[in-house]
Amino acid sequence: MIPFNKPYLTGKEIVYIEDAVKKGKISGNGYYTQRCHDFFEKKYGFNKCLLTTSCTDALEMAAILINIKEGDEVIMPSFTFVSTANAFVLRGAKIVFADSRSDHPGMDEEKLEALITAKTKAIVPVHYAGVACDMDKIMSLAHQYNLFVIEDAAQAIDSFYTGKDGIRKPLGSIGHLAAFSFHETKNIISGEGGMLVINDKSFAQRAEIIWEKGTNRSAFFRGEVDKYSWVDIGSSFLPSEIVAAFLWAQLENIEDIQKVRISHWEKYYNELQDWALKNEITLPVVPSYATNNGHMFYLVCKSIEQRQAIIDKLKSKDILAVFHYISLHSSVFNKTNNIIPELNQSDKYSDCLLRLPFFYELNIREIIEAL
Ligand SMILES: *Cc1c(COP(=O)(O)O)cnc(C)c1O
């Protein structure tokens, strides 16, 4: 049986977890949390990072930070995970769904401006499959209409965007805020886990407070205040040191993990060219401004029937391929709460996108031969 995903362990996870336990402090914001923060801030130049217990939590923090209130509108792609929307819905926002691009499941930047109203507060681009949205276009709209941009970078670790200025920027470093995931299905994992990136410095202090249950505990630990107390709303968004220690073992090996995953992706891409052409299947498109971070390998089939036939064929050979999101605009929840827009491209990806097995220890040959 070849699963769709298999979490990869570097071997050091248990060693660091044991060390964290021996250090005698296993709640959050300790030695390993700090190491992880430093790593990300140095490697990718993120202004400030806060580990969270999930990307969902990081998105919820973002919604609190930008003060989402009842009736505010937030624009995001329909073809995304529920958390992208839920985080803002929890604070009373109305979600305005954007269609996907015809060449890529990411949202169509050209169709965004028409969705902006006086109530729009933020745009949430999702870098699907780790492939960048065209951030120059999104940031310039945000600037023009005074909106916040929160990157859902759950799948986008170690991926980049090169805009008009020719500078290669890491995804997660461009919006005011960004959220990453370390769920076991992502490139770098800690079981459940995530991170909020704060690029707009004006959010830095409040982010720490929200992270620590609405208290100024972080400032207290740094000796900046002589006691800590309740100063704002917040929750327990920080992971324990056990999770951070696991994550550190992964981060130490990020170069190797990325090299292997990208080489898997390229093997799929190169070896499936003829097969795809013959079967009228579209292989993933990576626009020239984006990079591929080896997060996922997907096919866009010509019909839902063709997709089912491929799933069945692989299943008969004990290989698990899976489709992805039911577009949120056509979800049960949205149907009871919203008018349903017509989003043809989102529907296309809901019906026709198929993800092939993708993980570090995968033998690609076996899948290619089975197709
Ligand atoms: C995985 C994922 C999430 C949620 O991440 P969690 O860490 O499981 O909360 C959110 N958005 C996208 C696009 C994802 O792929």
PDB file of C-alpha atoms in Angstrom, residues 31-287:
ATOM      1  CA  TYR A  31      14.636  27.260  24.386  1.00  0.00           C
ATOM      2  CA  TYR A  32      13.411  25.371  21.289  1.00  0.00           C
ATOM      3  CA  THR A  33      10.668  27.877  20.486  1.00  0.00           C
ATOM      4  CA  GLN A  34      13.319  30.600  20.506  1.00  0.00           C
ATOM      5  CA  ARG A  35      15.634  28.550  18.281  1.00  0.00           C
ATOM      6  CA  CYS A  36      12.843  28.050  15.756  1.00  0.00           C
ATOM      7  CA  HIS A  37      11.943  31.766  15.786  1.00  0.00           C
ATOM      8  CA  ASP A  38      15.597  32.734  15.282  1.00  0.00           C
ATOM      9  CA  PHE A  39      15.978  30.240  12.463  1.00  0.00           C
ATOM     10  CA  PHE A  40      13.054  31.644  10.477  1.00  0.00           C
ATOM     11  CA  GLU A  41      13.921  35.270  11.173  1.00  0.00           C
ATOM     12  CA  LYS A  42      17.515  34.735  10.002  1.00  0.00           C
ATOM     13  CA  LYS A  43      16.925  32.400   7.068  1.00  0.00           C
ATOM     14  CA  TYR A  44      13.978  34.214   5.510  1.00  0.00           C
ATOM     15  CA  GLY A  45      14.335  37.714   6.946  1.00  0.00           C
ATOM     16  CA  PHE A  46      10.873  37.608   8.532  1.00  0.00           C
ATOM     17  CA  ASN A  47      10.538  40.569  10.870  1.00  0.00           C
ATOM     18  CA  LYS A  48       9.044  38.562  13.736  1.00  0.00           C
ATOM     19  CA  CYS A  49       7.818  34.973  14.074  1.00  0.00           C
ATOM     20  CA  LEU A  50       5.584  33.295  16.647  1.00  0.00           C
ATOM     21  CA  LEU A  51       5.113  29.522  16.639  1.00  0.00           C
ATOM     22  CA  THR A  52       1.482  28.519  17.028  1.00  0.00           C
ATOM     23  CA  THR A  53      -0.278  25.218  17.582  1.00  0.00           C
ATOM     24  CA  SER A  54      -1.526  25.288  13.971  1.00  0.00           C
ATOM     25  CA  CYS A  55      -1.783  27.448  10.879  1.00  0.00           C
ATOM     26  CA  THR A  56      -5.470  27.744  11.768  1.00  0.00           C
ATOM     27  CA  ASP A  57      -4.438  29.430  15.019  1.00  0.00           C
ATOM     28  CA  ALA A  58      -2.024  31.733  13.209  1.00  0.00           C
ATOM     29  CA  LEU A  59      -4.863  32.820  10.902  1.00  0.00           C
ATOM     30  CA  GLU A  60      -7.132  33.385  13.918  1.00  0.00           C
ATOM     31  CA  MET A  61      -4.443  35.565  15.470  1.00  0.00           C
ATOM     32  CA  ALA A  62      -4.205  37.524  12.227  1.00  0.00           C
ATOM     33  CA  ALA A  63      -7.963  38.129  12.239  1.00  0.00           C
ATOM     34  CA  ILE A  64      -7.755  39.470  15.806  1.00  0.00           C
ATOM     35  CA  LEU A  65      -4.717  41.619  14.984  1.00  0.00           C
ATOM     36  CA  ILE A  66      -6.387  43.421  12.087  1.00  0.00           C
ATOM     37  CA  ASN A  67      -9.470  43.972  14.279  1.00  0.00           C
ATOM     38  CA  ILE A  68     -11.991  42.131  12.122  1.00  0.00           C
ATOM     39  CA  LYS A  69     -15.510  43.122  13.204  1.00  0.00           C
ATOM     40  CA  GLU A  70     -19.049  42.094  12.335  1.00  0.00           C
ATOM     41  CA  GLY A  71     -19.749  42.960   8.715  1.00  0.00           C
ATOM     42  CA  ASP A  72     -16.161  43.440   7.546  1.00  0.00           C
ATOM     43  CA  GLU A  73     -15.455  41.767   4.223  1.00  0.00           C
ATOM     44  CA  VAL A  74     -12.443  39.564   3.553  1.00  0.00           C
ATOM     45  CA  ILE A  75     -11.514  38.449   0.045  1.00  0.00           C
ATOM     46  CA  MET A  76      -9.953  35.013  -0.446  1.00  0.00           C
ATOM     47  CA  PRO A  77     -10.003  32.193  -2.995  1.00  0.00           C
ATOM     48  CA  SER A  78     -12.892  29.750  -2.804  1.00  0.00           C
ATOM     49  CA  PHE A  79     -10.528  26.898  -3.614  1.00  0.00           C
ATOM     50  CA  THR A  80      -8.843  26.716  -0.218  1.00  0.00           C
ATOM     51  CA  PHE A  81      -8.935  24.952   3.135  1.00  0.00           C
ATOM     52  CA  VAL A  82     -11.758  25.834   5.555  1.00  0.00           C
ATOM     53  CA  SER A  83      -9.421  27.453   8.081  1.00  0.00           C
ATOM     54  CA  THR A  84      -8.593  30.292   5.699  1.00  0.00           C
ATOM     55  CA  ALA A  85     -12.247  31.337   5.946  1.00  0.00           C
ATOM     56  CA  ASN A  86     -13.180  30.171   9.460  1.00  0.00           C
ATOM     57  CA  ALA A  87     -10.522  32.311  11.134  1.00  0.00           C
ATOM     58  CA  PHE A  88     -12.254  35.461   9.856  1.00  0.00           C
ATOM     59  CA  VAL A  89     -15.830  34.154  10.123  1.00  0.00           C
ATOM     60  CA  LEU A  90     -15.218  33.532  13.834  1.00  0.00           C
ATOM     61  CA  ARG A  91     -14.725  37.276  14.248  1.00  0.00           C
ATOM     62  CA  GLY A  92     -17.841  38.187  12.282  1.00  0.00           C
ATOM     63  CA  ALA A  93     -16.419  38.726   8.808  1.00  0.00           C
ATOM     64  CA  LYS A  94     -18.299  38.098   5.606  1.00  0.00           C
ATOM     65  CA  ILE A  95     -16.167  36.110   3.181  1.00  0.00           C
ATOM     66  CA  VAL A  96     -16.059  37.231  -0.435  1.00  0.00           C
ATOM     67  CA  PHE A  97     -14.838  34.381  -2.596  1.00  0.00           C
ATOM     68  CA  ALA A  98     -12.561  34.964  -5.571  1.00  0.00           C
ATOM     69  CA  ASP A  99     -12.265  32.578  -8.490  1.00  0.00           C
ATOM     70  CA  SER A 100      -9.084  30.665  -9.286  1.00  0.00           C
ATOM     71  CA  ARG A 101      -6.848  31.395 -12.263  1.00  0.00           C
ATOM     72  CA  SER A 102      -7.414  29.357 -15.394  1.00  0.00           C
ATOM     73  CA  ASP A 103      -3.798  28.137 -15.353  1.00  0.00           C
ATOM     74  CA  HIS A 104      -3.436  27.673 -11.596  1.00  0.00           C
ATOM     75  CA  PRO A 105      -5.642  27.010  -8.538  1.00  0.00           C
ATOM     76  CA  GLY A 106      -4.413  30.232  -6.888  1.00  0.00           C
ATOM     77  CA  MET A 107      -6.842  33.166  -6.996  1.00  0.00           C
ATOM     78  CA  ASP A 108      -7.154  35.218 -10.152  1.00  0.00           C
ATOM     79  CA  GLU A 109      -5.480  38.532  -9.342  1.00  0.00           C
ATOM     80  CA  GLU A 110      -7.227  40.205 -12.286  1.00  0.00           C
ATOM     81  CA  LYS A 111     -10.654  39.576 -10.781  1.00  0.00           C
ATOM     82  CA  LEU A 112      -9.936  40.947  -7.312  1.00  0.00           C
ATOM     83  CA  GLU A 113     -10.530  44.650  -7.802  1.00  0.00           C
ATOM     84  CA  ALA A 114     -14.178  44.064  -8.780  1.00  0.00           C
ATOM     85  CA  LEU A 115     -14.741  42.368  -5.400  1.00  0.00           C
ATOM     86  CA  ILE A 116     -13.517  45.297  -3.290  1.00  0.00           C
ATOM     87  CA  THR A 117     -16.206  47.359  -1.535  1.00  0.00           C
ATOM     88  CA  ALA A 118     -16.216  50.025   1.189  1.00  0.00           C
ATOM     89  CA  LYS A 119     -16.455  47.177   3.726  1.00  0.00           C
ATOM     90  CA  THR A 120     -13.417  45.240   2.501  1.00  0.00           C
ATOM     91  CA  LYS A 121     -10.798  44.936   5.212  1.00  0.00           C
ATOM     92  CA  ALA A 122      -8.333  42.358   3.932  1.00  0.00           C
ATOM     93  CA  ILE A 123      -7.211  40.094   1.101  1.00  0.00           C
ATOM     94  CA  VAL A 124      -5.983  36.594   1.950  1.00  0.00           C
ATOM     95  CA  PRO A 125      -3.961  35.115  -0.907  1.00  0.00           C
ATOM     96  CA  VAL A 126      -3.337  31.366  -0.618  1.00  0.00           C
ATOM     97  CA  HIS A 127      -0.101  30.153  -2.210  1.00  0.00           C
ATOM     98  CA  TYR A 128      -1.586  26.881  -3.429  1.00  0.00           C
ATOM     99  CA  ALA A 129       0.903  24.010  -3.751  1.00  0.00           C
ATOM    100  CA  GLY A 130       3.537  26.449  -2.506  1.00  0.00           C
ATOM    101  CA  VAL A 131       3.329  28.433  -5.762  1.00  0.00           C
ATOM    102  CA  ALA A 132       3.209  32.190  -5.249  1.00  0.00           C
ATOM    103  CA  CYS A 133       0.246  34.377  -6.085  1.00  0.00           C
ATOM    104  CA  ASP A 134       1.241  37.459  -8.067  1.00  0.00           C
ATOM    105  CA  MET A 135       1.992  39.499  -4.975  1.00  0.00           C
ATOM    106  CA  ASP A 136       2.873  42.764  -6.780  1.00  0.00           C
ATOM    107  CA  LYS A 137      -0.690  42.965  -8.076  1.00  0.00           C
ATOM    108  CA  ILE A 138      -2.209  42.064  -4.722  1.00  0.00           C
ATOM    109  CA  MET A 139      -0.016  44.440  -2.707  1.00  0.00           C
ATOM    110  CA  SER A 140      -0.658  47.311  -5.065  1.00  0.00           C
ATOM    111  CA  LEU A 141      -4.447  46.813  -4.779  1.00  0.00           C
ATOM    112  CA  ALA A 142      -4.086  46.625  -1.003  1.00  0.00           C
ATOM    113  CA  HIS A 143      -2.124  49.857  -1.021  1.00  0.00           C
ATOM    114  CA  GLN A 144      -4.605  51.603  -3.273  1.00  0.00           C
ATOM    115  CA  TYR A 145      -7.643  50.586  -1.191  1.00  0.00           C
ATOM    116  CA  ASN A 146      -5.935  50.573   2.218  1.00  0.00           C
ATOM    117  CA  LEU A 147      -6.409  46.841   2.889  1.00  0.00           C
ATOM    118  CA  PHE A 148      -4.433  44.327   4.906  1.00  0.00           C
ATOM    119  CA  VAL A 149      -2.837  41.355   3.177  1.00  0.00           C
ATOM    120  CA  ILE A 150      -2.514  38.111   5.089  1.00  0.00           C
ATOM    121  CA  GLU A 151      -0.668  35.386   3.215  1.00  0.00           C
ATOM    122  CA  ASP A 152      -1.988  31.898   3.807  1.00  0.00           C
ATOM    123  CA  ALA A 153       1.448  30.368   3.350  1.00  0.00           C
ATOM    124  CA  ALA A 154       0.444  27.033   4.920  1.00  0.00           C
ATOM    125  CA  GLN A 155       1.934  25.134   1.963  1.00  0.00           C
ATOM    126  CA  ALA A 156       4.552  27.679   1.009  1.00  0.00           C
ATOM    127  CA  ILE A 157       7.610  27.157   3.182  1.00  0.00           C
ATOM    128  CA  ASP A 158      10.890  27.836   1.380  1.00  0.00           C
ATOM    129  CA  SER A 159       9.164  29.139  -1.732  1.00  0.00           C
ATOM    130  CA  PHE A 160       9.769  32.503  -3.376  1.00  0.00           C
ATOM    131  CA  TYR A 161       8.281  35.328  -5.414  1.00  0.00           C
ATOM    132  CA  THR A 162      10.174  37.589  -7.772  1.00  0.00           C
ATOM    133  CA  GLY A 163       8.264  40.765  -8.504  1.00  0.00           C
ATOM    134  CA  LYS A 164       8.866  43.685 -10.840  1.00  0.00           C
ATOM    135  CA  ASP A 165      11.794  44.918  -8.759  1.00  0.00           C
ATOM    136  CA  GLY A 166      13.631  41.669  -9.568  1.00  0.00           C
ATOM    137  CA  ILE A 167      14.180  40.847  -5.886  1.00  0.00           C
ATOM    138  CA  ARG A 168      13.476  37.253  -4.852  1.00  0.00           C
ATOM    139  CA  LYS A 169      11.338  37.377  -1.719  1.00  0.00           C
ATOM    140  CA  PRO A 170      10.394  34.399   0.475  1.00  0.00           C
ATOM    141  CA  LEU A 171       6.667  33.727   0.591  1.00  0.00           C
ATOM    142  CA  GLY A 172       5.379  34.817   3.958  1.00  0.00           C
ATOM    143  CA  SER A 173       7.568  37.934   3.940  1.00  0.00           C
ATOM    144  CA  ILE A 174       5.391  40.079   1.662  1.00  0.00           C
ATOM    145  CA  GLY A 175       1.960  40.568   3.284  1.00  0.00           C
ATOM    146  CA  HIS A 176       1.420  42.469   6.538  1.00  0.00           C
ATOM    147  CA  LEU A 177       1.029  39.056   8.189  1.00  0.00           C
ATOM    148  CA  ALA A 178       1.493  35.442   7.077  1.00  0.00           C
ATOM    149  CA  ALA A 179       0.542  32.018   8.393  1.00  0.00           C
ATOM    150  CA  PHE A 180       2.483  28.762   7.946  1.00  0.00           C
ATOM    151  CA  SER A 181       1.509  25.178   8.777  1.00  0.00           C
ATOM    152  CA  PHE A 182       3.628  22.340  10.168  1.00  0.00           C
ATOM    153  CA  HIS A 183       0.801  19.811   9.988  1.00  0.00           C
ATOM    154  CA  GLU A 184       2.082  16.344   9.150  1.00  0.00           C
ATOM    155  CA  THR A 185       0.966  16.725   5.522  1.00  0.00           C
ATOM    156  CA  LYS A 186       3.243  19.717   4.912  1.00  0.00           C
ATOM    157  CA  ASN A 187       6.968  19.826   3.967  1.00  0.00           C
ATOM    158  CA  ILE A 188       8.255  20.612   7.468  1.00  0.00           C
ATOM    159  CA  ILE A 189       6.203  19.084  10.249  1.00  0.00           C
ATOM    160  CA  SER A 190       5.582  18.907  13.986  1.00  0.00           C
ATOM    161  CA  GLY A 191       2.408  16.795  13.957  1.00  0.00           C
ATOM    162  CA  GLU A 192       0.144  19.767  14.414  1.00  0.00           C
ATOM    163  CA  GLY A 193       1.837  23.138  14.338  1.00  0.00           C
ATOM    164  CA  GLY A 194       2.066  26.502  12.687  1.00  0.00           C
ATOM    165  CA  MET A 195       3.558  29.966  12.757  1.00  0.00           C
ATOM    166  CA  LEU A 196       2.438  33.551  12.478  1.00  0.00           C
ATOM    167  CA  VAL A 197       4.839  35.880  10.689  1.00  0.00           C
ATOM    168  CA  ILE A 198       4.541  39.566  11.535  1.00  0.00           C
ATOM    169  CA  ASN A 199       6.067  41.666   8.783  1.00  0.00           C
ATOM    170  CA  ASP A 200       4.302  44.909   9.688  1.00  0.00           C
ATOM    171  CA  LYS A 201       6.177  45.977  12.821  1.00  0.00           C
ATOM    172  CA  SER A 202       3.168  47.827  14.213  1.00  0.00           C
ATOM    173  CA  PHE A 203       1.572  44.442  14.992  1.00  0.00           C
ATOM    174  CA  ALA A 204       4.568  42.946  16.787  1.00  0.00           C
ATOM    175  CA  GLN A 205       3.821  43.911  20.371  1.00  0.00           C
ATOM    176  CA  ARG A 206       0.114  43.125  20.284  1.00  0.00           C
ATOM    177  CA  ALA A 207       0.787  39.789  18.545  1.00  0.00           C
ATOM    178  CA  GLU A 208       2.857  38.626  21.518  1.00  0.00           C
ATOM    179  CA  ILE A 209       0.046  39.592  23.882  1.00  0.00           C
ATOM    180  CA  ILE A 210      -2.665  37.791  21.919  1.00  0.00           C
ATOM    181  CA  TRP A 211      -0.336  34.759  21.706  1.00  0.00           C
ATOM    182  CA  GLU A 212       0.049  34.643  25.514  1.00  0.00           C
ATOM    183  CA  LYS A 213      -3.661  34.651  26.468  1.00  0.00           C
ATOM    184  CA  GLY A 214      -4.029  38.424  26.346  1.00  0.00           C
ATOM    185  CA  THR A 215      -1.256  39.070  28.852  1.00  0.00           C
ATOM    186  CA  ASN A 216       2.069  40.891  28.617  1.00  0.00           C
ATOM    187  CA  ARG A 217       3.877  37.780  29.831  1.00  0.00           C
ATOM    188  CA  SER A 218       6.509  37.868  27.053  1.00  0.00           C
ATOM    189  CA  ALA A 219       7.520  41.409  28.011  1.00  0.00           C
ATOM    190  CA  PHE A 220       7.650  40.290  31.664  1.00  0.00           C
ATOM    191  CA  PHE A 221      10.033  37.448  30.780  1.00  0.00           C
ATOM    192  CA  ARG A 222      12.311  39.898  29.024  1.00  0.00           C
ATOM    193  CA  GLY A 223      12.289  42.046  32.173  1.00  0.00           C
ATOM    194  CA  GLU A 224      10.499  44.943  30.457  1.00  0.00           C
ATOM    195  CA  VAL A 225       7.644  45.076  33.015  1.00  0.00           C
ATOM    196  CA  ASP A 226       7.738  44.028  36.671  1.00  0.00           C
ATOM    197  CA  LYS A 227       4.519  42.029  36.643  1.00  0.00           C
ATOM    198  CA  TYR A 228       2.282  40.656  33.953  1.00  0.00           C
ATOM    199  CA  SER A 229      -1.473  41.004  33.719  1.00  0.00           C
ATOM    200  CA  TRP A 230      -4.508  40.920  31.450  1.00  0.00           C
ATOM    201  CA  VAL A 231      -4.080  43.677  28.859  1.00  0.00           C
ATOM    202  CA  ASP A 232      -6.029  42.577  25.750  1.00  0.00           C
ATOM    203  CA  ILE A 233      -8.056  39.710  24.295  1.00  0.00           C
ATOM    204  CA  GLY A 234      -6.078  36.604  23.433  1.00  0.00           C
ATOM    205  CA  SER A 235      -5.893  32.855  23.719  1.00  0.00           C
ATOM    206  CA  SER A 236      -3.395  30.067  24.230  1.00  0.00           C
ATOM    207  CA  PHE A 237      -1.899  30.063  20.757  1.00  0.00           C
ATOM    208  CA  LEU A 238       1.620  28.909  21.626  1.00  0.00           C
ATOM    209  CA  PRO A 239       2.802  25.296  21.322  1.00  0.00           C
ATOM    210  CA  SER A 240       4.669  23.441  24.051  1.00  0.00           C
ATOM    211  CA  GLU A 241       8.437  23.016  23.941  1.00  0.00           C
ATOM    212  CA  ILE A 242       7.849  19.357  23.034  1.00  0.00           C
ATOM    213  CA  VAL A 243       6.351  20.437  19.724  1.00  0.00           C
ATOM    214  CA  ALA A 244       9.040  23.083  19.155  1.00  0.00           C
ATOM    215  CA  ALA A 245      11.785  20.512  19.826  1.00  0.00           C
ATOM    216  CA  PHE A 246      10.284  18.203  17.202  1.00  0.00           C
ATOM    217  CA  LEU A 247      10.096  21.103  14.757  1.00  0.00           C
ATOM    218  CA  TRP A 248      13.726  22.036  15.396  1.00  0.00           C
ATOM    219  CA  ALA A 249      14.865  18.578  14.262  1.00  0.00           C
ATOM    220  CA  GLN A 250      13.009  19.163  11.006  1.00  0.00           C
ATOM    221  CA  LEU A 251      14.341  22.684  10.488  1.00  0.00           C
ATOM    222  CA  GLU A 252      17.913  21.487  10.888  1.00  0.00           C
ATOM    223  CA  ASN A 253      17.289  19.297   7.862  1.00  0.00           C
ATOM    224  CA  ILE A 254      15.269  21.701   5.756  1.00  0.00           C
ATOM    225  CA  GLU A 255      17.865  21.864   2.955  1.00  0.00           C
ATOM    226  CA  ASP A 256      17.893  18.091   2.541  1.00  0.00           C
ATOM    227  CA  ILE A 257      14.107  17.756   2.826  1.00  0.00           C
ATOM    228  CA  GLN A 258      13.560  20.433   0.196  1.00  0.00           C
ATOM    229  CA  LYS A 259      16.159  18.985  -2.170  1.00  0.00           C
ATOM    230  CA  VAL A 260      14.572  15.550  -2.082  1.00  0.00           C
ATOM    231  CA  ARG A 261      10.996  16.847  -2.425  1.00  0.00           C
ATOM    232  CA  ILE A 262      11.847  19.137  -5.337  1.00  0.00           C
ATOM    233  CA  SER A 263      13.616  16.304  -7.107  1.00  0.00           C
ATOM    234  CA  HIS A 264      10.510  14.099  -6.679  1.00  0.00           C
ATOM    235  CA  TRP A 265       8.393  16.878  -8.158  1.00  0.00           C
ATOM    236  CA  GLU A 266      10.705  17.282 -11.147  1.00  0.00           C
ATOM    237  CA  LYS A 267      10.730  13.552 -11.760  1.00  0.00           C
ATOM    238  CA  TYR A 268       6.930  13.444 -11.813  1.00  0.00           C
ATOM    239  CA  TYR A 269       6.811  16.501 -14.070  1.00  0.00           C
ATOM    240  CA  ASN A 270       9.387  15.283 -16.577  1.00  0.00           C
ATOM    241  CA  GLU A 271       8.277  11.699 -16.778  1.00  0.00           C
ATOM    242  CA  LEU A 272       4.545  12.404 -17.068  1.00  0.00           C
ATOM    243  CA  GLN A 273       4.794  14.819 -20.028  1.00  0.00           C
ATOM    244  CA  ASP A 274       3.881  12.357 -22.795  1.00  0.00           C
ATOM    245  CA  TRP A 275       1.276  10.544 -20.714  1.00  0.00           C
ATOM    246  CA  ALA A 276      -0.408  13.834 -19.809  1.00  0.00           C
ATOM    247  CA  LEU A 277      -0.482  15.031 -23.408  1.00  0.00           C
ATOM    248  CA  LYS A 278      -1.956  11.761 -24.633  1.00  0.00           C
ATOM    249  CA  ASN A 279      -4.684  11.843 -21.968  1.00  0.00           C
ATOM    250  CA  GLU A 280      -5.460  15.584 -22.191  1.00  0.00           C
ATOM    251  CA  ILE A 281      -4.322  16.055 -18.608  1.00  0.00           C
ATOM    252  CA  THR A 282      -2.708  19.318 -17.524  1.00  0.00           C
ATOM    253  CA  LEU A 283       0.443  19.246 -15.389  1.00  0.00           C
ATOM    254  CA  PRO A 284       1.057  21.978 -12.773  1.00  0.00           C
ATOM    255  CA  VAL A 285       2.001  25.441 -14.001  1.00  0.00           C
ATOM    256  CA  VAL A 286       4.595  27.493 -12.124  1.00  0.00           C
ATOM    257  CA  PRO A 287       4.481  31.136 -13.342  1.00  0.00           C
TER     258      PRO A 287
END
